[in-house]
mmCIF file of C-alpha atoms in Angstrom:
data_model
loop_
_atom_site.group_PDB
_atom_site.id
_atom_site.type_symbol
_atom_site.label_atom_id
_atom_site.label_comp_id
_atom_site.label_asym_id
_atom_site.label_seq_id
_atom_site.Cartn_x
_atom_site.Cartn_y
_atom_site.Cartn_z
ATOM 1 C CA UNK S 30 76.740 106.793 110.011
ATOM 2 C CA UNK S 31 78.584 107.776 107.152
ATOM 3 C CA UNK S 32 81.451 109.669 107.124
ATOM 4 C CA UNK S 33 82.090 113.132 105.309
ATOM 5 C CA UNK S 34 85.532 114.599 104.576
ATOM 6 C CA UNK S 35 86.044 117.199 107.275
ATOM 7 C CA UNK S 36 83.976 115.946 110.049
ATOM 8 C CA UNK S 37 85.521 116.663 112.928
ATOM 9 C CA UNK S 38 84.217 112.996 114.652
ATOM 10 C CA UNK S 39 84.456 113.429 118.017
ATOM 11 C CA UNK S 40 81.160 111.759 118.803
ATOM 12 C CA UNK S 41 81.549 108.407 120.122
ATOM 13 C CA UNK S 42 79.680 105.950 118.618
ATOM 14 C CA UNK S 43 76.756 104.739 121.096
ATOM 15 C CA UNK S 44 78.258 100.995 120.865
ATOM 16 C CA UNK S 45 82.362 102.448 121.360
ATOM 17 C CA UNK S 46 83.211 102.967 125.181
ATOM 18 C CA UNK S 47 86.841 103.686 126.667
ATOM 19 C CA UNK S 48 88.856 106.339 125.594
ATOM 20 C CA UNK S 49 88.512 108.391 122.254
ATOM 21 C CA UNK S 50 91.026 107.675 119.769
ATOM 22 C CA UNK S 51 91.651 109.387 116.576
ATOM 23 C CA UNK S 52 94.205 108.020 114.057
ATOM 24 C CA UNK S 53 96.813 110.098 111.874
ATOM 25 C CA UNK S 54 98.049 108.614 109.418
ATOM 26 C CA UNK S 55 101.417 111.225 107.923
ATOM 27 C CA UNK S 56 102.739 110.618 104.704
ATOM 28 C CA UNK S 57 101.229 106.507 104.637
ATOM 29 C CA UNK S 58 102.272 105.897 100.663
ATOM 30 C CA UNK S 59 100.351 102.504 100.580
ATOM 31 C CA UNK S 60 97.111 102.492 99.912
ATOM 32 C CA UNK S 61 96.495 98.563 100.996
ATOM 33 C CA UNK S 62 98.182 99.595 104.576
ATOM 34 C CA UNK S 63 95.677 102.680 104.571
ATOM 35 C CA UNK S 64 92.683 100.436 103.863
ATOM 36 C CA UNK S 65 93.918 97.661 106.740
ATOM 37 C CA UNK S 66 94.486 100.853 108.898
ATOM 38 C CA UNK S 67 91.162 102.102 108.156
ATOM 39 C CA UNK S 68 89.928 98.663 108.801
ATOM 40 C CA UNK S 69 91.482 98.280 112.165
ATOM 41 C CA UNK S 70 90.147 101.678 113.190
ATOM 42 C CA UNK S 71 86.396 100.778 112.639
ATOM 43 C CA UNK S 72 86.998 97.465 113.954
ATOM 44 C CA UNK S 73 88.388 99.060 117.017
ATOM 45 C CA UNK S 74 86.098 101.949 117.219
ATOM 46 C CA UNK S 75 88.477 104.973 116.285
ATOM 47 C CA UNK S 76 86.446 108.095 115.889
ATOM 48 C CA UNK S 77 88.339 109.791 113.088
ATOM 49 C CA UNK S 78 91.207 109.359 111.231
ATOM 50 C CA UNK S 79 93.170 112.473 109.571
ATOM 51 C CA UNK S 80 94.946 111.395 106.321
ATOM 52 C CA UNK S 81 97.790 113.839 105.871
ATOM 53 C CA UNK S 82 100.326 114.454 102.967
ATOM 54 C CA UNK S 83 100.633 112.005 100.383
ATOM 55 C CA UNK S 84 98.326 109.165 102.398
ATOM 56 C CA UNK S 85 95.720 108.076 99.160
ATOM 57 C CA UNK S 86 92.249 109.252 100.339
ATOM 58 C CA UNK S 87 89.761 106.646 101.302
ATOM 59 C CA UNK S 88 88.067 106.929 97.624
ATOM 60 C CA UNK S 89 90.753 105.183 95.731
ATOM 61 C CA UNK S 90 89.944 101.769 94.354
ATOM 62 C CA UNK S 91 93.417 99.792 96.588
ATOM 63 C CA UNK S 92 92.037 101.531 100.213
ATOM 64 C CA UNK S 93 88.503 99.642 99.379
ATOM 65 C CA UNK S 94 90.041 96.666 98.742
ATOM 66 C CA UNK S 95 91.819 96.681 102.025
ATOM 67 C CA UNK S 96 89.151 98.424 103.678
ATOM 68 C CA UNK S 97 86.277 96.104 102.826
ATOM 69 C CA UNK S 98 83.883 98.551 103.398
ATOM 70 C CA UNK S 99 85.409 100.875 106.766
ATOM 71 C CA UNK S 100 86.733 103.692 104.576
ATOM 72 C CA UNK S 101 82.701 104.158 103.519
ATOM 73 C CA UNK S 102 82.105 104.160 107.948
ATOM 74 C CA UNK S 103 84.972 105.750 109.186
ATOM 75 C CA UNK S 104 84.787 109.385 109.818
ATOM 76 C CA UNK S 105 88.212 110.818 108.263
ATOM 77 C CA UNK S 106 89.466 114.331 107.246
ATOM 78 C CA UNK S 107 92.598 115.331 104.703
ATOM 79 C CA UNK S 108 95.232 117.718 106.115
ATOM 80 C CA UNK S 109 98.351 118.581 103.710
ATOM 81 C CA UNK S 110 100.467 118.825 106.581
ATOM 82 C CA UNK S 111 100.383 116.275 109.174
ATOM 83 C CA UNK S 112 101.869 118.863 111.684
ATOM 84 C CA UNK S 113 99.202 121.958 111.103
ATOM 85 C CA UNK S 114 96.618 119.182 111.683
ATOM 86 C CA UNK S 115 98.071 118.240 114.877
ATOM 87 C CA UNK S 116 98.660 121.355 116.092
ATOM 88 C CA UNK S 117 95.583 122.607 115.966
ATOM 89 C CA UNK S 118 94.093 119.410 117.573
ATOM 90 C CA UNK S 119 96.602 120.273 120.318
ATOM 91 C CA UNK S 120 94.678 123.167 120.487
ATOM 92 C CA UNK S 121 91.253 121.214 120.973
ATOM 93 C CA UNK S 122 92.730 119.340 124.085
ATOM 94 C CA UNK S 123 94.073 116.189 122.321
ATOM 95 C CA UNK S 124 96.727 114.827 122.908
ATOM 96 C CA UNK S 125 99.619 113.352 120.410
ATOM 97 C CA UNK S 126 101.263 109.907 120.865
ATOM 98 C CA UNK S 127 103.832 109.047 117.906
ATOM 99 C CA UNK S 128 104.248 105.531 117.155
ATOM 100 C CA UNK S 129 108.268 105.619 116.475
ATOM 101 C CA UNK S 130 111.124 103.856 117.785
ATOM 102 C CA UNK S 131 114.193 106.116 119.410
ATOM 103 C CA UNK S 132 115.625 107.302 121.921
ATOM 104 C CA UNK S 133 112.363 109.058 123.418
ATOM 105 C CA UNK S 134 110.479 106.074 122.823
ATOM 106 C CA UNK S 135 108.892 103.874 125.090
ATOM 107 C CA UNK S 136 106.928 100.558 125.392
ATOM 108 C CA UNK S 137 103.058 101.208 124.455
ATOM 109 C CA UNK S 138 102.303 98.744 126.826
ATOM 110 C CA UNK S 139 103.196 100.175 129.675
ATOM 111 C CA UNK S 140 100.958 103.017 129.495
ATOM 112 C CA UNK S 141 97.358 102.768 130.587
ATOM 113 C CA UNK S 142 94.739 105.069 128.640
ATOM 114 C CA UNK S 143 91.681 106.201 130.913
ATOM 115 C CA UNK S 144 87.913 106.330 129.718
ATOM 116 C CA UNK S 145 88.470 110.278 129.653
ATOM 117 C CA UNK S 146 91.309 110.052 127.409
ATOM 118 C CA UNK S 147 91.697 112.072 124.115
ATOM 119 C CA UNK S 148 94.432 110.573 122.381
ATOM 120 C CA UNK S 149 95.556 111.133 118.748
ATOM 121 C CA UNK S 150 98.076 107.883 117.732
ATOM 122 C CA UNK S 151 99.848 109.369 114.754
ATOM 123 C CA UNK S 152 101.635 106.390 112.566
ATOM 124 C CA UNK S 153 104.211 107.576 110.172
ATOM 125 C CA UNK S 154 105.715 107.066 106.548
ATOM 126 C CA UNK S 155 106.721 103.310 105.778
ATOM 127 C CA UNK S 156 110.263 104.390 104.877
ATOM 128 C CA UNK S 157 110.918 107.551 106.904
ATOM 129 C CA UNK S 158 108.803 107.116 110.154
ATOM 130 C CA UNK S 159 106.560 109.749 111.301
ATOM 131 C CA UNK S 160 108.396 113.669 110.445
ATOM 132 C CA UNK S 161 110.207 114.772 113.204
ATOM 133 C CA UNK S 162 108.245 117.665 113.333
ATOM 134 C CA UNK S 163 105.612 115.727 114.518
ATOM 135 C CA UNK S 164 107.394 114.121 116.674
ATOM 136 C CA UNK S 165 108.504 117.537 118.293
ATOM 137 C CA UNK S 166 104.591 118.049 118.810
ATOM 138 C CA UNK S 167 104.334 114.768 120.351
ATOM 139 C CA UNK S 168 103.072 114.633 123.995
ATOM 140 C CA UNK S 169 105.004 110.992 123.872
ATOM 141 C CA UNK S 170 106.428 108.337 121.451
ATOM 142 C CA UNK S 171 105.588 104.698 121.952
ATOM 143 C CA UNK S 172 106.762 101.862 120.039
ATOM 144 C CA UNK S 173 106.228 98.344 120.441
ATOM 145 C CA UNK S 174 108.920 95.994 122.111
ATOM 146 C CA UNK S 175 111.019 94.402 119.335
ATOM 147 C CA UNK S 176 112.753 91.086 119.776
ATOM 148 C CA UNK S 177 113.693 89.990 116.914
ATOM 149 C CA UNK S 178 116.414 91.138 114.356
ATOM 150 C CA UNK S 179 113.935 93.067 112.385
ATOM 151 C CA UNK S 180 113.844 96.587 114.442
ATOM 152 C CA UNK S 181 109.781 96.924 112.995
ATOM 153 C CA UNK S 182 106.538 95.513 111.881
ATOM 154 C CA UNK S 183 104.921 96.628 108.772
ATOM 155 C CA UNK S 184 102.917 100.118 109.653
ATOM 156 C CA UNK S 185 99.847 98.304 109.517
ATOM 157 C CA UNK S 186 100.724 95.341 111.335
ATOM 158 C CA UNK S 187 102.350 98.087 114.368
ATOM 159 C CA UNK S 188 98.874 100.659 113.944
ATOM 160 C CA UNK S 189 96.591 97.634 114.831
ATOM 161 C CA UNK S 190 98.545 96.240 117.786
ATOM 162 C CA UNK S 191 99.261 99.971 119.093
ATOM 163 C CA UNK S 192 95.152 101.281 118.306
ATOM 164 C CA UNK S 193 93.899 97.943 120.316
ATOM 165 C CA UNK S 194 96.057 98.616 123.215
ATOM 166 C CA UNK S 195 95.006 101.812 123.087
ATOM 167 C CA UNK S 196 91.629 101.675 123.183
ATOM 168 C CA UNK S 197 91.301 97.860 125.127
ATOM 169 C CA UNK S 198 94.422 97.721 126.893
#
């Protein structure tokens, strides 16, 4: 399977069981924590994964060297606006979990995802987090428990733990 800019990808994969993840990735400026997100997502069985503002498109030479060959099997999209994109896959019955700390936040892993399950994890900007309007849309905001004096992992690092628990957890 290869995937096409603008596929919609909600096919599961015949191997891929549990629920059906897509990834959004809003405003990601690096492209090596775009290519290890794109990594984790085939390596976890994500079905698509919308690239939104300024996130570099999986055709740039940094996402391939990250990627190591999941941004050529990854089905992905590009949406401008992260929050256009999510609203209308509100409309399509998904629904939006921000990864974000705050006050509306909590711990990933005490949620359960069921095999029916259409979640879209949306990750946000390195610096500013995911846009609050995006958060508005969000259905909830989870964040991973934090014990140490650094508040956050890197966004690639925090993806991978939060699109595994999603999908395995």
């Amino acid at each position: 399977m290869s995937p096409k800019e603008g596929e919609e990808g909600d096919q599961r994969r015949e191997s891929v069981s549990g629920p059906l993840v897509h990834l959004l990735l809003d405003n990601i400026r690096s492209t090596y924590n775009v290519g290890s997100l794109l990594r984790t997502a085939e390596g976890a069985g994500i079905a698509h994964v919308h690239l939104c503002g300024i996130t570099p498109k999986p055709d740039h030479p940094k996402v391939a060297k990250t990627g190591l060959g999941a941004e050529e099997i990854v089905p992905w999209s590009y949406h401008p606006n992260a929050r256009i994109a999510a609203e209308a896959l509100v409309t399509k019955g998904w629904r939006i979990w921000s990864l974000e700390t705050g006050a509306r936040a909590e711990p990933i892993f005490a949620i359960r995802t069921g095999e029916a399950d259409r979640v879209v994890l949306a990750v946000g900007n390195e610096v500013t987090g995911v846009d609050p309007a995006l958060l508005d849309l969000s259905e909830r905001i989870v964040c991973l428990p934090m014990d140490g004096a650094k508040r956050s992992l890197n966004v690639a690092s925090a993806g991978a733990v939060a699109i595994y628990w999603l999908r395995f957890g």
